[in-house]
């Protein structure tokens, strides 16, 4: 394990521009949830529901909203958005090794590639001809950056990730291990007997501050580019097909699949396993809950869902069978209503 | 960006054996959809629904069905299947770098492997003992070809893909980046207390012209091989379990999962996220729409579906709760029908 | 193809401690199912349903439960659990190449890493500073083992897999190709305008005998570790989010997705494509069938399911539309019941 970080509360408060109440020289060596924090750890209270944990927490200090200050007697950092403060401090305690700048002797960088001297190219990485790697980029071990790619400053490509040719990233993107950006879109014409591949001539463009999870794939465009907006966060095991467009600040949880040419707006959130058909338009601010199937465009912001939740198998079997009779049931229900109406008329007459 | 391709309309018409109406020397520098094409780009009209775009398109030339010729005044290539023509020409404009033949000095090829001199083995690729790499194959950077694999002529394995030992491909296969072919099937016996692994003794056999998307996994057989037929197209993020068989010309969209020993026929199409249980038989010509769950064999060609589409969350919550009451509702409906029948009898009598 | 294994029935019986009836010197060169086995192959009968195959099988020998002995005239190995016996013998016929011990010259092992001399580090593998690789470990070609990782004795990491820093495995783990262990969990705070990344400070801990399939991702914890128990078997294309805990002996089939902080008990089995929401608790012994959506905790052991099976598209369209009317149907049904009750009262009075 690498060396532990030690920071004074004063230093942490200064970074957050937070009001410090307590001992400015108190040393913090890590972060932890309220219920698990030790005396050398900093915690935070974001959800008021956890307020009772303040009474029993052993945290050495807590980040709190000013309104909550009175509920904790120990060291505290007061901040409007404690969770955001926690997020910002988290990077101070990150033990992720900082790579050595420069090109590892075992990395293979094509002569025609441009690598900024401040970039770190790890062992076994391959940078192909015409690629441009800007300042402070990190390319992890055995990652492959294809020809004519362009990595914006501060972008980090993790080990074994693959960028095909002509992929552009903005600044400060994170592309996690074993992800693939720019693989061929799934495009074929049919001769009547067999499939004829359509060359995928477009590229992929990522905005600034895009994060791409592990084992995620983003296909290159067929004609024109696949486009991922600024600050888009994509989790692991996600599939984004050719010519998809994702608007700024949207977030896609794990196992999402988006078919070709679909456009997702800004500030959208797709839950885990959501599937979007191709050629749809999803407007800004749409949230879709986990494992929903979306086969039509969504033009109104809001929360959308599909599917049914798990239940004991025995009950499920009975209900699932009935699903196949649902249209029949609806027709019979309508028929009953008609009959009953007639009958009521008849009875009232009688 | 690499150099742009320039081709005359005459050359393109000749390749397609299409009738050229217009200027044979007109230079085409790319392909684009009708609505976006510029004067140096070629477009196509396949779906008659887009015919009005012919009037406003700036395309330098358009591939058209002969019946549509009169609707476009500019340069045109007349062809029975314009989309197929577009597919065939697309490869002329592909900027994918052509790799250098031969073995890169940093590739590690086992002495007992056979690599055809026309093959290109990129930086960092590993070819293990007993592997055979036929003519015109490409093995991308840092890809790993296991012992006793056999790559048919013209097969392209993209960077960071992994083939375990004893995987055979036909000719002209494309295996995209970070895919895995021949990983262990998921097979265990239970001791009563713990799992006992079953060694996966089979291999994987791909036919000719198979395409495997990025981050896709195809497991080796337990006993006997996993078999993917000729011209099968598999998208990204797909999981194919041990001893699955896929018939010729079938296509599997992204995120499909197929459990062990299931057989899919020829000319089938599985939509994104479809899941097939194990030991099923799906006959030829079956189409299954996105995210369907298939737990039984399908013996009749046609289109199949399951699931429910997304709706506003508030309405969904109400409906999803009712799903759990569906069997109860069906019984009550039947009961009402009986009661009403009795009552009608009674009323008519009265 | 590598050399075939030959073993006498006596040797196989001895390994299993099984009663051998037949020729102890009979040579077995492989395993096969009853229906396909050749005279030099060993088969087994586990499911009594296949008993008729004993009559026609060409297997050179069969593993049988003692109660079944009379039904087969050829060579036989008698054992309480034939399938388990088959599992144990399967490894004898495995043609997976045995890697050469030691560090391949093209592997890059950091000076500060400790690699046991009995370990095999393949071509192009990267072992970062502070990593510990215990006895008999195998690290496949181009795999990357991050800083301060610890691989327990006998662990096998397949080609192109990536372990981020601070990942610990128990003994005899199998981590298949292109999997990623320890990638960042998906954690962000929101500033109101944009996402603020939360550094993922925890690690991942795997117990003994854990198997992780190809292209699977297991995220590191945000605070504290993601924990996979002993003998947990995870298939391919699975996503396990930060701070998930999986109990001993549980098995997760392909394409499963588990959201953050969810705890799965011991001896659970999740079918292919199952999705679990975050912060759930699934008790011991729970089985969940394929593609089920689980949004609430499950506190009682048993089998659980959701979703609906595929049906012909035309019928499905009608039924799926009705799903959106289900709450309305339920209300109308209730209303009919009330009306009918009134009417029956009325009719009986009349």
Short mmCIF file of N, CA, C and O in Angstrom, two decimals, chain B residues 4 16 50 81 101 125 148 157 185 218 283 327 329 338 346:
data_model
loop_
_atom_site.label_atom_id
_atom_site.label_comp_id
_atom_site.label_asym_id
_atom_site.label_seq_id
_atom_site.Cartn_x
_atom_site.Cartn_y
_atom_site.Cartn_z
N UNK B 4 -7.35 12.54 -48.48
CA UNK B 4 -8.69 12.26 -48.98
C UNK B 4 -8.62 11.48 -50.30
O UNK B 4 -7.75 11.74 -51.12
N UNK B 16 -19.50 -0.71 -59.69
CA UNK B 16 -20.85 -1.21 -59.37
C UNK B 16 -21.54 -1.84 -60.58
O UNK B 16 -22.62 -2.40 -60.43
N UNK B 50 -37.68 9.14 -48.73
CA UNK B 50 -36.77 10.29 -48.76
C UNK B 50 -36.69 10.95 -50.15
O UNK B 50 -35.86 11.82 -50.37
N UNK B 81 -30.23 -2.00 -56.60
CA UNK B 81 -30.19 -1.91 -55.14
C UNK B 81 -29.22 -0.81 -54.72
O UNK B 81 -28.05 -1.06 -54.48
N UNK B 101 2.74 -4.79 -43.92
CA UNK B 101 2.89 -6.25 -43.88
C UNK B 101 4.13 -6.63 -43.09
O UNK B 101 5.09 -5.88 -43.02
N UNK B 125 1.71 -7.21 -30.42
CA UNK B 125 0.85 -8.39 -30.56
C UNK B 125 1.62 -9.63 -30.13
O UNK B 125 2.85 -9.69 -30.26
N UNK B 148 -2.23 -22.69 -31.03
CA UNK B 148 -2.99 -23.55 -31.94
C UNK B 148 -4.23 -22.86 -32.52
O UNK B 148 -5.13 -23.54 -33.02
N UNK B 157 -7.87 -9.12 -36.82
CA UNK B 157 -8.10 -9.08 -35.37
C UNK B 157 -7.64 -7.71 -34.89
O UNK B 157 -6.46 -7.36 -35.07
N UNK B 185 -16.27 -21.45 -20.92
CA UNK B 185 -17.69 -21.48 -20.64
C UNK B 185 -17.92 -21.54 -19.14
O UNK B 185 -17.01 -21.85 -18.37
N UNK B 218 -17.17 -14.68 -26.78
CA UNK B 218 -17.71 -15.94 -27.29
C UNK B 218 -16.95 -17.05 -26.59
O UNK B 218 -15.73 -17.21 -26.78
N UNK B 283 -35.52 -21.62 -34.84
CA UNK B 283 -35.48 -22.06 -36.24
C UNK B 283 -35.01 -20.93 -37.17
O UNK B 283 -34.81 -19.80 -36.74
N UNK B 327 -53.02 -12.39 -12.41
CA UNK B 327 -53.71 -13.67 -12.34
C UNK B 327 -55.00 -13.52 -11.54
O UNK B 327 -56.04 -14.05 -11.92
N UNK B 329 -56.76 -10.81 -11.29
CA UNK B 329 -57.70 -10.09 -12.15
C UNK B 329 -58.35 -11.04 -13.15
O UNK B 329 -59.56 -10.95 -13.41
N UNK B 338 -69.13 -15.48 -15.42
CA UNK B 338 -70.06 -16.54 -14.96
C UNK B 338 -71.28 -15.94 -14.28
O UNK B 338 -72.42 -16.30 -14.56
N UNK B 346 -81.20 -15.50 -15.36
CA UNK B 346 -82.18 -15.17 -14.33
C UNK B 346 -83.09 -14.03 -14.76
O UNK B 346 -84.30 -14.09 -14.64
#
